Structures are given as structure tokens and as C-alpha cells.
Amino acid sequence: MLQRFERKLEGLVEGGFARVFRSHVQPVEIAASLQREAADKRTVVGAGRVFVPNAYVVELGPADAERLLPYEKALRRELAAMVEEHAVEQGWSFAGRVAVAFETAEGLDTGVFRVRSSVVSADDGLPRRPVAPDRTAEEPHLVLRTGPGADGERLVPLAAQVTVLGRGAEADVRLSDTGVSRVHCEVRRDGEALVLADRGSTNGTSVNGRKVRTAVLQDGDVVELGATSLVVRIPGGGR
């Protein structure tokens, strides 16, 4: 995951991160520290459900903070997405939207940083300097996690009433996976609910490892078709 994160950042700024941060704090070091912070602060609640912090603040020394400034918005967004993806893989939940902020700490030397975290409910707002709103993130969507094309963290919007997934030209979302049928499955918006329906695919459609013909999707569910898996993201529907 950290390698994918680093490749994505390099693609966003054409390698700029590697040049700017040489001999200073590296973004991948921050990402690894956020993963450890989430793991260290996880709390088990009823029925074995695990909650982790959703608000993270990275403290940087003045020199590192100055060098990071031109990339801050993109880096905060990608770090938050990385924390969320890591939590999905671990089966962890959040109390609200994940956000990462940066602060300058005058006493920190170049190359040194600190991370602190807290739990911020959806009603409490976000920490200082929150992630800018993203129209895609405000709508239900799928995140392509494994399978062809997954390296780019591809987001599959579900804004239409019906979204068809498949390998053929007639699909709304085309997946270059030979294990996926030309018209494999569809996701319907039924009021507030998202309903997945298999469209008679050859290899079938699974949700959280169980083959289904139809299923009401919840935030964090993993949909599998062929060698492709997609994570369901429903804003405000954290599990």
C-alpha cells in the first residue's frame, strides 16, 4: 500500500515530491506513521467492531513545512485516502470522515515530525485545515482496490440511477478483466439504498466473499467480480 501511495504522489506532481523532500521528511514516512498511529489507537467496541481515529495532525519543523506548502492540499487528500484504504483492509471503522492536517512546530528539526490523532464525530466538524470538499467523495462510489487498473486508485461514481459494470462497450463502467462478463452486474439507487444485482454473469458476483444475486450495499462492503474487487464508499454511512 505504501508503494502504491508513493507512486500515486509521484504521478500527481511528476516526481516533484521526491525532489522537494530529498533529505527532508518523506511523504511515505508520514503515511507509514499514520498507519501506525491508527493501529496504536484502535478501540474494540461491541460485537468485535474496531474503531480508529479519523482526525490526524502531522507536526513538522519550519523547513519541512515550508517545502511541503505547494503540495499540501494534494498530500493531505492522498494521506486521508490512504488511511481510509488501510482501515478498510483491516476491517476498522471511523466515527466520521477521515482528515489529515499539518501544523508547524518551531521546536522540531528538519527531517523530524510528530503525529497525533483524535476521534471527531460527523457532527463535530473536522480538524483545522480540513481536506477540501470533493464532489466525488460526497456521492456514493466504488473504489477499485484490486484488478486491472487498480494502481491508480480509480474511483467509480454511482451518481446515475443505474450503473452497469462489465467488460463490454455497453457497460457504464468498463473493467479490463477477462473474468468479468460483458454486462456483469449493476448498482441501482433505490431511495437512500444502493442495490447490487448480478446480470447473469458467467463467474458470478460476490459481496464480502459471498456470492449474491442481489444485495443491499453498505459502506465498506467489498464487491468482487472476476479478479476485480471494489470497496463501497457511502458518505455518512461509516461502519
Short mmCIF file of C-alpha atoms in Angstrom, two decimals:
data_model
loop_
_atom_site.label_atom_id
_atom_site.label_comp_id
_atom_site.label_asym_id
_atom_site.label_seq_id
_atom_site.Cartn_x
_atom_site.Cartn_y
_atom_site.Cartn_z
CA MET A 1 0.00 0.00 0.00
CA LEU A 2 2.82 2.43 0.83
CA GLN A 3 4.43 1.74 -2.56
CA ARG A 4 1.12 2.47 -4.33
CA PHE A 5 0.77 5.64 -2.28
CA GLU A 6 4.25 6.84 -3.25
CA ARG A 7 3.71 6.03 -6.94
CA LYS A 8 0.44 7.94 -6.93
CA LEU A 9 2.02 11.04 -5.42
CA GLU A 10 4.86 10.95 -7.92
CA GLY A 11 2.33 10.74 -10.73
CA LEU A 12 0.37 13.70 -9.40
CA VAL A 13 3.33 16.07 -9.45
CA GLU A 14 5.63 14.35 -11.97
CA GLY A 15 8.12 13.25 -9.36
CA GLY A 16 8.13 16.61 -7.58
CA PHE A 17 7.77 15.09 -4.14
CA ALA A 18 10.96 13.07 -4.49
CA ARG A 19 12.94 16.16 -5.49
CA VAL A 20 11.46 18.54 -2.93
CA PHE A 21 11.67 16.18 0.04
CA ARG A 22 15.15 14.74 -0.52
CA SER A 23 16.97 14.86 2.87
CA HIS A 24 13.77 16.11 4.50
CA VAL A 25 10.58 14.43 5.76
CA GLN A 26 9.37 11.95 3.12
CA PRO A 27 5.63 11.62 2.42
CA VAL A 28 5.86 7.83 2.59
CA GLU A 29 7.32 8.16 6.11
CA ILE A 30 4.28 10.23 7.11
CA ALA A 31 1.97 7.63 5.55
CA ALA A 32 3.62 4.80 7.50
CA SER A 33 3.40 6.81 10.72
CA LEU A 34 -0.33 7.44 10.17
CA GLN A 35 -0.88 3.71 9.71
CA ARG A 36 0.93 3.00 12.99
CA GLU A 37 -0.99 5.76 14.78
CA ALA A 38 -4.31 4.24 13.66
CA ALA A 39 -3.22 0.78 14.81
CA ASP A 40 -1.94 2.03 18.18
CA LYS A 41 -5.14 3.98 18.94
CA ARG A 42 -7.69 1.37 17.79
CA THR A 43 -10.52 0.60 20.19
CA VAL A 44 -12.68 -2.53 20.22
CA VAL A 45 -16.36 -1.86 20.90
CA GLY A 46 -19.43 -4.10 20.94
CA ALA A 47 -19.59 -7.19 18.70
CA GLY A 48 -15.86 -7.01 17.99
CA ARG A 49 -16.14 -3.81 15.98
CA VAL A 50 -12.90 -1.81 15.89
CA PHE A 51 -12.84 1.99 15.74
CA VAL A 52 -9.75 4.06 14.94
CA PRO A 53 -9.17 7.85 14.96
CA ASN A 54 -10.38 9.79 11.94
CA ALA A 55 -8.63 13.15 12.59
CA TYR A 56 -4.84 13.29 12.24
CA VAL A 57 -2.43 16.19 12.69
CA VAL A 58 1.15 16.00 11.41
CA GLU A 59 3.57 18.39 13.14
CA LEU A 60 6.54 19.48 11.01
CA GLY A 61 9.59 21.62 11.61
CA PRO A 62 9.66 25.04 9.85
CA ALA A 63 11.95 23.92 6.99
CA ASP A 64 9.84 20.85 6.16
CA ALA A 65 6.60 22.81 6.46
CA GLU A 66 7.87 25.44 4.01
CA ARG A 67 8.91 22.84 1.43
CA LEU A 68 5.61 20.99 1.75
CA LEU A 69 3.40 24.06 1.30
CA PRO A 70 2.99 23.91 -2.53
CA TYR A 71 1.84 20.26 -2.28
CA GLU A 72 -0.11 20.46 0.97
CA LYS A 73 -3.64 20.16 -0.40
CA ALA A 74 -2.90 17.15 -2.60
CA LEU A 75 -0.83 15.46 0.10
CA ARG A 76 -3.50 15.86 2.79
CA ARG A 77 -6.10 14.42 0.44
CA GLU A 78 -3.98 11.42 -0.53
CA LEU A 79 -2.88 10.71 3.04
CA ALA A 80 -6.51 10.68 4.18
CA ALA A 81 -7.42 8.31 1.34
CA MET A 82 -4.51 6.04 2.29
CA VAL A 83 -5.63 5.88 5.94
CA GLU A 84 -9.16 5.05 4.84
CA GLU A 85 -7.99 2.31 2.47
CA HIS A 86 -5.75 0.81 5.16
CA ALA A 87 -8.67 0.77 7.60
CA VAL A 88 -10.91 -0.96 5.04
CA GLU A 89 -8.30 -3.69 4.57
CA GLN A 90 -8.04 -4.16 8.34
CA GLY A 91 -11.81 -4.10 8.90
CA TRP A 92 -11.66 -0.93 11.03
CA SER A 93 -14.34 1.78 11.24
CA PHE A 94 -14.39 5.56 11.76
CA ALA A 95 -16.71 7.87 13.67
CA GLY A 96 -16.65 10.42 10.85
CA ARG A 97 -14.82 11.46 7.70
CA VAL A 98 -11.04 10.98 7.71
CA ALA A 99 -8.99 14.19 7.56
CA VAL A 100 -5.29 14.98 7.82
CA ALA A 101 -3.94 18.42 8.75
CA PHE A 102 -0.42 19.87 9.02
CA GLU A 103 0.97 22.17 11.70
CA THR A 104 4.33 23.90 12.06
CA ALA A 105 6.17 23.12 15.30
CA GLU A 106 9.04 25.56 15.86
CA GLY A 107 10.98 23.14 18.07
CA LEU A 108 11.21 20.33 15.51
CA ASP A 109 14.40 19.85 13.48
CA THR A 110 14.40 19.26 9.73
CA GLY A 111 13.52 15.65 8.93
CA VAL A 112 11.66 15.14 12.23
CA PHE A 113 7.89 15.06 12.60
CA ARG A 114 5.20 14.05 15.08
CA VAL A 115 1.70 12.66 14.60
CA ARG A 116 -1.26 13.00 16.91
CA SER A 117 -4.81 11.81 16.39
CA SER A 118 -8.33 12.08 17.77
CA VAL A 119 -11.84 10.88 17.15
CA VAL A 120 -14.08 13.57 15.64
CA SER A 121 -17.74 12.70 15.12
CA ALA A 122 -19.55 13.72 11.96
CA ASP A 123 -21.40 16.45 13.89
CA ASP A 124 -18.23 17.97 15.37
CA GLY A 125 -16.70 19.06 12.07
CA LEU A 126 -13.12 18.44 11.02
CA PRO A 127 -9.74 19.46 12.44
CA ARG A 128 -8.00 22.64 11.46
CA ARG A 129 -7.22 23.00 7.73
CA PRO A 130 -9.51 20.14 6.63
CA VAL A 131 -9.49 18.38 3.30
CA ALA A 132 -11.24 20.46 0.66
CA PRO A 133 -14.66 19.11 -0.39
CA ASP A 134 -14.59 16.67 -3.29
CA ARG A 135 -17.77 16.19 -5.33
CA THR A 136 -16.90 12.54 -5.96
CA ALA A 137 -16.43 11.91 -2.24
CA GLU A 138 -19.84 13.43 -1.45
CA GLU A 139 -21.63 10.86 -3.64
CA PRO A 140 -21.72 7.07 -3.16
CA HIS A 141 -18.92 5.47 -5.15
CA LEU A 142 -16.77 2.40 -5.52
CA VAL A 143 -13.00 2.34 -5.07
CA LEU A 144 -11.20 -0.09 -7.38
CA ARG A 145 -8.93 -1.95 -4.95
CA THR A 146 -7.57 -4.94 -6.88
CA GLY A 147 -7.63 -6.00 -10.51
CA PRO A 148 -6.63 -4.30 -13.78
CA GLY A 149 -6.34 -0.54 -13.38
CA ALA A 150 -6.28 -0.61 -9.57
CA ASP A 151 -2.87 1.09 -9.18
CA GLY A 152 -4.37 4.49 -9.89
CA GLU A 153 -6.92 4.32 -7.03
CA ARG A 154 -9.70 4.56 -9.61
CA LEU A 155 -13.00 5.91 -8.28
CA VAL A 156 -16.23 4.61 -9.80
CA PRO A 157 -19.04 7.17 -9.28
CA LEU A 158 -22.57 5.93 -8.61
CA ALA A 159 -24.39 9.18 -9.36
CA ALA A 160 -26.70 7.65 -12.00
CA GLN A 161 -29.91 5.84 -11.13
CA VAL A 162 -28.42 2.63 -12.58
CA THR A 163 -24.70 1.97 -13.11
CA VAL A 164 -23.77 -1.13 -15.13
CA LEU A 165 -20.33 -2.71 -14.62
CA GLY A 166 -18.81 -5.04 -17.18
CA ARG A 167 -16.17 -5.67 -19.81
CA GLY A 168 -18.22 -4.71 -22.86
CA ALA A 169 -18.88 -1.42 -24.58
CA GLU A 170 -22.47 -1.41 -23.31
CA ALA A 171 -21.31 -1.14 -19.67
CA ASP A 172 -21.27 2.27 -17.96
CA VAL A 173 -18.08 1.25 -16.14
CA ARG A 174 -15.74 -0.87 -18.27
CA LEU A 175 -13.35 -3.23 -16.48
CA SER A 176 -10.47 -4.77 -18.43
CA ASP A 177 -10.70 -8.06 -16.53
CA THR A 178 -11.14 -11.27 -18.54
CA GLY A 179 -13.03 -12.81 -15.63
CA VAL A 180 -15.71 -10.12 -15.91
CA SER A 181 -18.66 -10.61 -18.26
CA ARG A 182 -19.53 -8.04 -20.91
CA VAL A 183 -22.51 -6.99 -18.79
CA HIS A 184 -21.65 -8.32 -15.35
CA CYS A 185 -23.70 -6.53 -12.70
CA GLU A 186 -25.45 -3.27 -11.92
CA VAL A 187 -25.85 -0.95 -8.95
CA ARG A 188 -29.23 0.77 -8.57
CA ARG A 189 -30.01 3.74 -6.38
CA ASP A 190 -33.26 2.94 -4.59
CA GLY A 191 -34.00 5.98 -2.44
CA GLU A 192 -31.23 6.07 0.15
CA ALA A 193 -30.18 2.47 -0.58
CA LEU A 194 -27.70 1.05 -3.08
CA VAL A 195 -28.80 -2.29 -4.52
CA LEU A 196 -26.37 -4.58 -6.35
CA ALA A 197 -27.77 -7.07 -8.87
CA ASP A 198 -25.86 -9.69 -10.89
CA ARG A 199 -26.85 -9.59 -14.57
CA GLY A 200 -26.39 -13.30 -15.30
CA SER A 201 -22.58 -13.12 -15.34
CA THR A 202 -20.51 -16.21 -16.07
CA ASN A 203 -18.40 -16.14 -12.90
CA GLY A 204 -20.92 -14.51 -10.57
CA THR A 205 -20.72 -11.54 -8.21
CA SER A 206 -19.69 -11.68 -4.54
CA VAL A 207 -20.13 -9.28 -1.63
CA ASN A 208 -17.72 -9.75 1.28
CA GLY A 209 -16.77 -13.19 -0.05
CA ARG A 210 -20.34 -14.47 -0.51
CA LYS A 211 -21.90 -14.93 -3.95
CA VAL A 212 -25.13 -12.99 -4.38
CA ARG A 213 -27.77 -12.35 -6.99
CA THR A 214 -28.91 -9.15 -5.30
CA ALA A 215 -27.68 -7.37 -2.19
CA VAL A 216 -28.20 -4.05 -0.43
CA LEU A 217 -24.73 -2.49 -0.19
CA GLN A 218 -23.34 -0.95 2.98
CA ASP A 219 -20.36 1.36 3.41
CA GLY A 220 -17.16 -0.71 3.48
CA ASP A 221 -18.59 -3.74 1.65
CA VAL A 222 -16.21 -5.39 -0.82
CA VAL A 223 -17.73 -6.30 -4.19
CA GLU A 224 -15.83 -8.94 -6.19
CA LEU A 225 -16.25 -9.78 -9.87
CA GLY A 226 -13.61 -11.82 -11.65
CA ALA A 227 -10.18 -10.77 -10.31
CA THR A 228 -11.50 -7.29 -9.53
CA SER A 229 -12.58 -6.07 -6.10
CA LEU A 230 -14.20 -2.72 -5.34
CA VAL A 231 -14.86 -1.13 -1.96
CA VAL A 232 -18.22 0.56 -1.39
CA ARG A 233 -17.96 4.09 -0.04
CA ILE A 234 -21.18 5.77 1.16
CA PRO A 235 -20.62 9.21 2.75
CA GLY A 236 -22.12 9.33 6.22
CA GLY A 237 -22.58 5.56 6.23
CA GLY A 238 -19.46 4.51 8.14
CA ARG A 239 -19.48 1.02 9.57
#
